[in-house]
Amino acid sequence: MNTEKIHEKFVSLYGEGGRTYSSAGRINLIGEHTDYNGGYVFPGAIDKCIVAEIKLNGTDKVRAFSLDYDASVEFGMAEEDKPSEQWACYLFGVIRETIKRGGVVKGFDTVFAGDVPLGAGLSSSAALESTFAFAINDIFENGIDKFTLAKIGQSTEHNYCGVKCGIMDQFASVFGRKGSLIRLNCKTLEYKYFPFDPKGYKLVLVDSCVKHELASSAYNARRESCERAAAAIKKNHPEVDFLSDCKRVWLDEVRDEISSEDFLRAEYVIGEVQRVLDVCDALERNDYEIVGEMMYQTHFGLSKLYEVSCEELDFLNKFARLNGVTGSRVMGGGFGGCTINLVKEELYSRFVSDVRAAFAEKFGHQPKIYDVVISDGARKLD
Ligand code: ADP
Ligand code: MG
């Protein structure tokens, strides 16, 4: 990230004396569609981030300049002051949610920019929210804990941006740590860091640049399937609240009571919860071949059991498999977006150029490639 440009613009608009903060986008290595089933996700912050320079201005207004959009806004901090620009609503929402939790926020000036690709599944919005949630907490010495900072970002999405997201993105952005992934239990919110330092491998995202319409209706249908399967199992095992509480054999007990479709959905989820645990074990042994194999199993499950893949993503996954990539799977809700790939360094250049050419030949447009390194999340830069 070019922080020089941000600083130059900041000084030209507001003078010296700003403080600089940053937070990051995120990947999720494994643990997909597990969040609403009370299972694990396994995200990490990445080396693509938002950077903001901030200084108090002695007024009750916020003046913000987005370097990437080359646009400025000014707004007050009361509920009715919501700006009309979408990008400014993230900032406004973070301020409002901080105030709702008893935090102090006074007028400030800011210039910010980022290099998290927008809408690619790397959560640029969480990076933006976490940067400002962290910065405001630090500047006004509100003493808000990190989990609440993540919740401030999540509530911003819910209440000011119309996105009913879970906690994973903001959690990863706030808690991210260089060289570590974080296993988050979505039921208890307990979390644990695991080392992720794949020497000799690269993490590469291949963005199909497609988004199929199906996504939101299919998402609701998947949730309902999972709830029905969990309810059926609960009759035999009252301690079950979520599919993540279920043993595989408990699902077999209700095979004749639920639809074959619900059965397949539940089979995927129960398998995926276990795969997260298996990947954590493998990481503690430094065994990236097993990590990769689990990623392929997840893709198979998402494609054939959970049925949230699409032609483009299956193509990318198969191409990776046939070209010696260690692990590959669709990342995110499905029906488009990226695959995440664990690629041996010696295969990297060839894989990237070949996958570009093969995808373009089949689908008529180039995929985008993003290399990512697991990095620190929300922090003060100077
Ligand atoms: P993503 O999957 O990347 O989070 P979203 O649609 O949730 O996609 O969030 C993208 C939005 O976040 C953008 O439309 C913009 O409003 C805001 N945003 C993200 N990064 C920046 C940036 N660098 N500058 C200004 N706004 C940004
Ligand atoms: Mg987002």
Coordinates of C-alpha atoms and ligand atoms in Angstrom, one line a residue:
M1 CA 0.0 0.0 0.0
N2 CA 1.3 3.4 -1.0
T3 CA 0.9 5.3 2.3
E4 CA 3.0 8.2 0.9
K5 CA 0.2 9.2 -1.4
I6 CA -2.3 9.2 1.4
H7 CA 0.0 11.3 3.6
E8 CA 0.6 13.8 0.7
K9 CA -3.1 14.2 0.2
F10 CA -3.8 14.4 3.9
V11 CA -1.2 17.2 4.3
S12 CA -2.5 19.1 1.3
L13 CA -6.1 19.0 2.7
Y14 CA -5.6 19.1 6.5
G15 CA -2.0 19.8 7.3
E16 CA 0.4 17.7 9.4
G17 CA -0.3 15.9 12.6
G18 CA -2.4 12.9 11.5
R19 CA -2.1 9.4 12.9
T20 CA -2.2 6.4 10.5
Y21 CA -4.1 3.2 11.0
S22 CA -4.7 0.1 8.9
S23 CA -6.7 -3.0 8.7
A24 CA -6.8 -5.9 6.3
G25 CA -9.0 -8.0 4.0
R26 CA -9.2 -11.7 4.7
I27 CA -9.3 -15.2 3.3
N28 CA -10.9 -18.2 4.8
L29 CA -8.7 -21.3 4.3
I30 CA -11.4 -23.8 5.1
G31 CA -14.8 -23.9 6.9
E32 CA -17.4 -22.8 4.4
H33 CA -21.1 -22.6 5.1
T34 CA -20.2 -23.7 8.7
D35 CA -20.9 -20.4 10.4
Y36 CA -24.6 -20.6 10.5
N37 CA -24.4 -24.2 11.4
G38 CA -22.5 -23.3 14.6
G39 CA -19.2 -24.8 13.3
Y40 CA -15.7 -23.5 12.7
V41 CA -14.4 -21.0 10.2
F42 CA -10.6 -20.6 9.7
P43 CA -9.8 -17.1 8.4
G44 CA -6.7 -15.0 8.3
A45 CA -6.0 -11.3 7.5
I46 CA -4.1 -10.7 4.3
D47 CA -1.5 -8.3 2.9
K48 CA -4.2 -6.3 1.1
C49 CA -5.5 -3.5 3.3
I50 CA -7.1 -0.1 3.9
V51 CA -4.9 2.7 5.3
A52 CA -6.4 5.8 6.9
E53 CA -4.7 8.9 8.2
I54 CA -6.8 10.8 10.8
K55 CA -6.7 14.0 12.9
L56 CA -9.2 15.7 15.2
N57 CA -10.6 18.9 13.6
G58 CA -12.2 20.5 16.6
T59 CA -15.7 20.5 15.1
D60 CA -18.6 18.1 15.4
K61 CA -18.3 17.0 11.8
V62 CA -16.3 14.4 9.9
R63 CA -14.6 15.3 6.7
A64 CA -13.4 12.3 4.7
F65 CA -11.6 11.9 1.5
S66 CA -11.5 8.7 -0.5
L67 CA -8.3 8.6 -2.5
D68 CA -9.5 5.7 -4.6
Y69 CA -12.8 7.4 -5.6
D70 CA -11.2 10.8 -5.6
A71 CA -14.2 12.1 -3.7
S72 CA -14.9 13.8 -0.4
V73 CA -17.8 14.0 2.0
E74 CA -18.7 15.9 5.1
F75 CA -21.2 14.7 7.6
G76 CA -22.4 15.1 11.2
M77 CA -22.6 12.2 13.6
A78 CA -26.3 12.1 14.5
E79 CA -28.5 9.3 13.1
E80 CA -30.1 11.6 10.6
D81 CA -26.8 12.7 9.1
K82 CA -26.2 9.5 7.1
P83 CA -24.4 10.4 3.9
S84 CA -25.7 9.3 0.5
E85 CA -22.4 8.0 -0.8
Q86 CA -22.1 4.2 -0.2
W87 CA -18.4 4.3 0.7
A88 CA -19.0 6.9 3.4
C89 CA -21.8 4.9 5.0
Y90 CA -19.2 2.4 6.2
L91 CA -17.4 5.2 8.1
F92 CA -20.6 6.8 9.3
G93 CA -21.9 3.4 10.5
V94 CA -18.8 2.7 12.5
I95 CA -19.1 6.1 14.2
R96 CA -22.8 5.5 15.0
E97 CA -22.2 2.0 16.3
T98 CA -19.3 3.2 18.5
I99 CA -21.5 5.9 19.9
K100 CA -24.3 3.4 20.5
R101 CA -21.9 1.4 22.6
G102 CA -21.0 4.4 24.8
G103 CA -17.9 5.4 22.9
V104 CA -16.8 9.0 22.5
V105 CA -16.4 10.3 18.9
K106 CA -15.6 13.9 18.1
G107 CA -15.1 15.6 14.7
F108 CA -12.1 14.4 12.6
D109 CA -10.6 14.7 9.2
T110 CA -9.4 11.6 7.3
V111 CA -7.9 10.5 4.0
F112 CA -7.9 6.8 3.2
A113 CA -7.2 4.4 0.4
G114 CA -6.9 0.6 0.0
D115 CA -5.7 -2.2 -2.2
V116 CA -8.3 -4.9 -1.2
P117 CA -10.1 -5.7 -4.5
L118 CA -13.7 -4.6 -4.1
G119 CA -16.4 -7.3 -4.2
A120 CA -14.0 -10.1 -4.9
G121 CA -14.7 -12.0 -1.7
L122 CA -11.8 -10.6 0.2
S123 CA -14.0 -8.3 2.3
S124 CA -12.8 -4.8 1.5
S125 CA -15.8 -3.6 3.5
A126 CA -14.6 -5.3 6.7
A127 CA -11.2 -3.9 6.1
L128 CA -12.7 -0.4 5.9
E129 CA -14.9 -0.9 9.0
S130 CA -12.1 -2.4 11.1
T131 CA -9.6 0.4 10.2
F132 CA -12.0 3.0 11.5
A133 CA -13.4 1.1 14.4
F134 CA -9.8 0.5 15.6
A135 CA -8.6 4.0 14.9
I136 CA -11.6 5.7 16.6
N137 CA -11.2 3.5 19.6
D138 CA -7.5 4.4 19.8
I139 CA -7.8 8.1 19.2
F140 CA -10.7 8.7 21.7
E141 CA -9.3 6.1 24.2
N142 CA -12.7 4.4 24.4
G143 CA -11.1 1.2 25.7
I144 CA -13.5 -1.0 23.6
D145 CA -12.3 -4.6 23.4
K146 CA -11.4 -6.1 20.1
F147 CA -14.4 -8.4 19.9
T148 CA -16.7 -5.4 20.2
L149 CA -14.7 -3.6 17.5
A150 CA -15.5 -6.5 15.2
K151 CA -19.1 -6.3 16.2
I152 CA -19.1 -2.6 15.5
G153 CA -18.1 -3.5 11.9
Q154 CA -20.7 -6.2 11.6
S155 CA -23.5 -4.0 12.9
T156 CA -22.4 -1.3 10.5
E157 CA -23.0 -3.7 7.6
H158 CA -26.4 -4.7 9.1
N159 CA -27.7 -1.3 10.0
Y160 CA -26.1 1.1 7.6
C161 CA -25.1 -0.9 4.5
G162 CA -28.0 -3.5 4.2
V163 CA -25.8 -6.6 4.4
K164 CA -26.8 -9.2 6.9
C165 CA -23.3 -10.7 7.3
G166 CA -21.9 -13.0 10.0
I167 CA -19.0 -12.0 12.2
M168 CA -16.1 -13.8 10.4
D169 CA -14.9 -11.0 8.1
Q170 CA -14.7 -8.3 10.8
F171 CA -13.3 -10.8 13.3
A172 CA -10.5 -11.8 10.9
S173 CA -9.8 -8.2 10.0
V174 CA -9.5 -7.1 13.6
F175 CA -7.8 -10.1 15.1
G176 CA -5.6 -11.0 12.1
R177 CA -1.9 -11.8 12.9
K178 CA 1.0 -12.3 10.6
G179 CA 1.8 -16.0 9.9
S180 CA -1.4 -17.2 11.7
L181 CA -4.8 -18.3 10.9
I182 CA -7.6 -18.1 13.5
R183 CA -10.0 -20.9 14.1
L184 CA -13.3 -19.3 15.3
N185 CA -16.0 -21.4 16.8
C186 CA -19.1 -19.7 15.5
K187 CA -21.3 -21.1 18.3
T188 CA -19.2 -20.2 21.3
L189 CA -17.1 -17.5 19.7
E190 CA -14.0 -19.1 21.2
Y191 CA -11.0 -18.7 18.9
K192 CA -7.5 -20.0 18.6
Y193 CA -4.5 -19.0 16.5
F194 CA -2.7 -21.7 14.4
P195 CA 0.6 -21.2 12.6
F196 CA 0.3 -20.7 8.9
D197 CA 3.6 -20.3 7.2
P198 CA 3.7 -22.4 4.1
K199 CA 7.3 -22.2 3.2
G200 CA 7.8 -23.2 -0.5
Y201 CA 4.1 -22.6 -1.3
K202 CA 2.1 -19.6 -2.3
L203 CA -1.6 -18.8 -1.6
V204 CA -3.2 -17.7 -4.8
L205 CA -6.7 -16.6 -5.4
V206 CA -8.2 -17.0 -8.9
D207 CA -11.2 -14.7 -9.3
S208 CA -13.7 -16.1 -11.9
C209 CA -15.2 -12.5 -12.1
V210 CA -18.6 -14.1 -12.3
K211 CA -21.5 -13.9 -9.8
H212 CA -24.6 -16.0 -10.6
E213 CA -28.0 -14.7 -9.6
L214 CA -28.9 -17.8 -7.6
A215 CA -26.7 -16.9 -4.6
S216 CA -29.2 -15.4 -2.1
S217 CA -32.2 -17.7 -2.7
A218 CA -29.9 -20.7 -2.7
Y219 CA -28.3 -19.5 0.5
N220 CA -31.7 -19.4 2.3
A221 CA -32.6 -22.8 0.9
R222 CA -29.3 -24.3 2.3
R223 CA -29.9 -22.8 5.7
E224 CA -33.4 -24.3 5.8
S225 CA -32.1 -27.7 4.8
C226 CA -29.5 -27.6 7.6
E227 CA -32.2 -26.6 10.1
R228 CA -34.5 -29.4 9.1
A229 CA -31.7 -32.0 9.3
A230 CA -30.6 -30.7 12.7
A231 CA -34.2 -30.8 14.0
A232 CA -34.6 -34.4 12.8
I233 CA -31.4 -35.4 14.6
K234 CA -32.4 -33.5 17.7
K235 CA -35.3 -35.9 18.2
N236 CA -32.8 -38.6 19.0
H237 CA -30.1 -36.5 20.5
P238 CA -31.7 -33.6 22.4
E239 CA -28.3 -31.9 23.0
V240 CA -28.1 -31.0 19.3
D241 CA -28.7 -27.3 18.5
F242 CA -26.7 -27.1 15.2
L243 CA -25.4 -29.6 12.7
S244 CA -22.0 -28.8 14.1
D245 CA -23.0 -30.7 17.2
C246 CA -23.8 -33.9 15.2
K247 CA -21.8 -37.0 14.8
R248 CA -21.9 -38.5 11.3
V249 CA -23.6 -41.6 12.5
W250 CA -26.4 -39.6 13.9
L251 CA -27.2 -38.3 10.5
D252 CA -27.4 -41.9 9.2
E253 CA -30.0 -42.6 11.8
V254 CA -32.4 -40.1 10.2
R255 CA -31.7 -41.0 6.6
D256 CA -35.3 -42.1 6.0
E257 CA -36.8 -39.2 7.8
I258 CA -35.4 -36.3 5.8
S259 CA -35.2 -35.7 2.1
S260 CA -32.2 -37.0 0.2
E261 CA -31.3 -33.4 -0.6
D262 CA -31.3 -32.3 3.1
F263 CA -29.2 -35.4 3.8
L264 CA -26.5 -34.4 1.3
R265 CA -26.5 -30.8 2.6
A266 CA -26.0 -32.1 6.2
E267 CA -23.4 -34.6 5.1
Y268 CA -21.3 -31.8 3.7
V269 CA -21.6 -29.6 6.8
I270 CA -20.7 -32.4 9.2
G271 CA -17.7 -33.3 7.0
E272 CA -16.6 -29.7 6.8
V273 CA -16.6 -29.1 10.5
Q274 CA -14.3 -32.2 10.8
R275 CA -12.1 -31.0 8.0
V276 CA -11.3 -27.7 9.8
L277 CA -10.1 -29.7 12.8
D278 CA -8.1 -32.0 10.5
V279 CA -6.5 -29.0 8.8
C280 CA -5.6 -27.5 12.2
D281 CA -3.9 -30.8 13.2
A282 CA -2.0 -30.8 9.9
L283 CA -0.8 -27.3 10.4
E284 CA 0.6 -28.2 13.8
R285 CA 2.6 -30.9 12.0
N286 CA 3.5 -28.5 9.2
D287 CA 1.9 -30.9 6.7
Y288 CA 0.7 -28.7 3.9
E289 CA 0.0 -31.7 1.6
I290 CA -2.9 -32.7 3.9
V291 CA -4.1 -29.1 4.1
G292 CA -4.3 -29.1 0.3
E293 CA -6.1 -32.5 0.2
M294 CA -8.7 -31.2 2.6
M295 CA -9.2 -28.1 0.4
Y296 CA -10.0 -30.4 -2.5
Q297 CA -12.4 -32.4 -0.4
T298 CA -14.2 -29.2 0.6
H299 CA -14.5 -28.2 -3.0
F300 CA -16.0 -31.6 -3.9
G301 CA -18.5 -31.3 -1.0
L302 CA -19.5 -27.7 -2.0
S303 CA -19.9 -28.8 -5.6
K304 CA -21.5 -32.2 -5.3
L305 CA -23.2 -32.3 -1.9
Y306 CA -24.0 -28.7 -1.0
E307 CA -24.3 -27.7 -4.7
V308 CA -23.2 -24.1 -4.4
S309 CA -20.5 -24.3 -7.1
C310 CA -20.8 -23.4 -10.8
E311 CA -19.2 -24.3 -14.1
E312 CA -16.5 -21.6 -13.9
L313 CA -15.4 -22.6 -10.3
D314 CA -15.5 -26.3 -11.1
F315 CA -13.4 -25.6 -14.1
L316 CA -10.8 -23.7 -12.0
N317 CA -10.8 -26.4 -9.4
K318 CA -10.3 -29.2 -11.9
F319 CA -7.6 -27.2 -13.7
A320 CA -5.7 -26.8 -10.5
R321 CA -5.9 -30.5 -9.7
L322 CA -4.7 -31.5 -13.2
N323 CA -1.8 -29.1 -13.0
G324 CA -0.4 -30.3 -9.7
V325 CA -1.7 -27.6 -7.4
T326 CA -1.6 -28.8 -3.8
G327 CA -5.0 -27.5 -2.8
S328 CA -7.9 -25.7 -4.3
R329 CA -11.5 -24.9 -3.5
V330 CA -14.2 -22.3 -4.0
M331 CA -14.0 -19.7 -1.3
G332 CA -17.1 -17.8 0.0
G333 CA -20.7 -18.5 -0.4
G334 CA -20.4 -19.9 -4.0
F335 CA -22.0 -19.4 -7.4
G336 CA -19.0 -17.3 -8.4
G337 CA -16.1 -15.4 -6.9
C338 CA -12.7 -16.9 -6.3
T339 CA -11.0 -20.2 -5.8
I340 CA -8.3 -20.2 -3.2
N341 CA -5.2 -22.3 -4.2
L342 CA -2.2 -23.5 -2.3
V343 CA 0.5 -23.7 -5.0
K344 CA 4.1 -24.9 -4.8
E345 CA 6.4 -22.0 -5.6
E346 CA 8.1 -23.9 -8.5
L347 CA 4.7 -24.4 -10.2
Y348 CA 3.4 -20.9 -9.5
S349 CA 4.3 -18.9 -12.7
R350 CA 3.3 -21.7 -15.0
F351 CA 0.0 -22.2 -13.2
V352 CA -0.9 -18.6 -13.3
S353 CA -0.2 -18.1 -17.0
D354 CA -1.9 -21.4 -17.9
V355 CA -5.0 -20.9 -15.8
R356 CA -5.4 -17.4 -17.3
A357 CA -5.2 -18.8 -20.9
A358 CA -7.4 -21.8 -20.3
F359 CA -10.1 -19.9 -18.5
A360 CA -10.2 -17.2 -21.1
E361 CA -10.4 -19.7 -23.9
K362 CA -13.4 -21.4 -22.3
F363 CA -15.3 -18.5 -20.8
G364 CA -14.3 -15.6 -23.0
H365 CA -12.8 -13.4 -20.2
Q366 CA -9.7 -13.4 -18.1
P367 CA -9.8 -14.4 -14.4
K368 CA -8.0 -12.1 -12.0
I369 CA -5.1 -13.4 -9.9
Y370 CA -4.4 -12.2 -6.4
D371 CA -1.4 -13.5 -4.4
V372 CA -2.0 -13.2 -0.7
V373 CA 0.2 -13.5 2.4
I374 CA -1.2 -13.9 5.8
S375 CA -0.6 -10.7 7.6
D376 CA -1.5 -8.4 10.5
G377 CA -5.1 -7.1 10.9
A378 CA -6.1 -3.8 12.6
R379 CA -3.2 -1.7 13.9
K380 CA -1.6 1.7 14.2
L381 CA 1.1 2.2 11.6
D382 CA 3.3 5.0 13.1
Ligands
ADP1 P1 -16.3 -6.9 -0.4 O1 -16.6 -8.3 -0.7 O2 -15.0 -6.4 -1.0 O3 -16.4 -6.6 1.0 P2 -18.6 -5.1 -0.5 O4 -19.6 -4.8 -1.6 O5 -19.1 -5.7 0.8 O6 -17.4 -6.0 -1.1 O7 -17.8 -3.8 -0.1 C1 -17.3 -3.0 -1.1 C2 -17.6 -1.5 -0.8 O8 -16.7 -1.1 0.3 C3 -17.3 -0.6 -1.9 O9 -18.4 -0.5 -2.8 C4 -17.0 0.7 -1.2 O10 -18.2 1.3 -0.8 C5 -16.3 0.2 0.1 N1 -14.8 0.2 -0.1 C6 -14.0 -0.8 0.0 N2 -12.7 -0.5 -0.3 C7 -12.7 0.8 -0.5 C8 -11.7 1.8 -0.8 N3 -10.5 1.5 -1.0 N4 -12.1 3.1 -0.9 C9 -13.4 3.5 -0.8 N5 -14.4 2.6 -0.5 C10 -14.1 1.3 -0.3
MG2 MG -18.2 -6.9 2.2

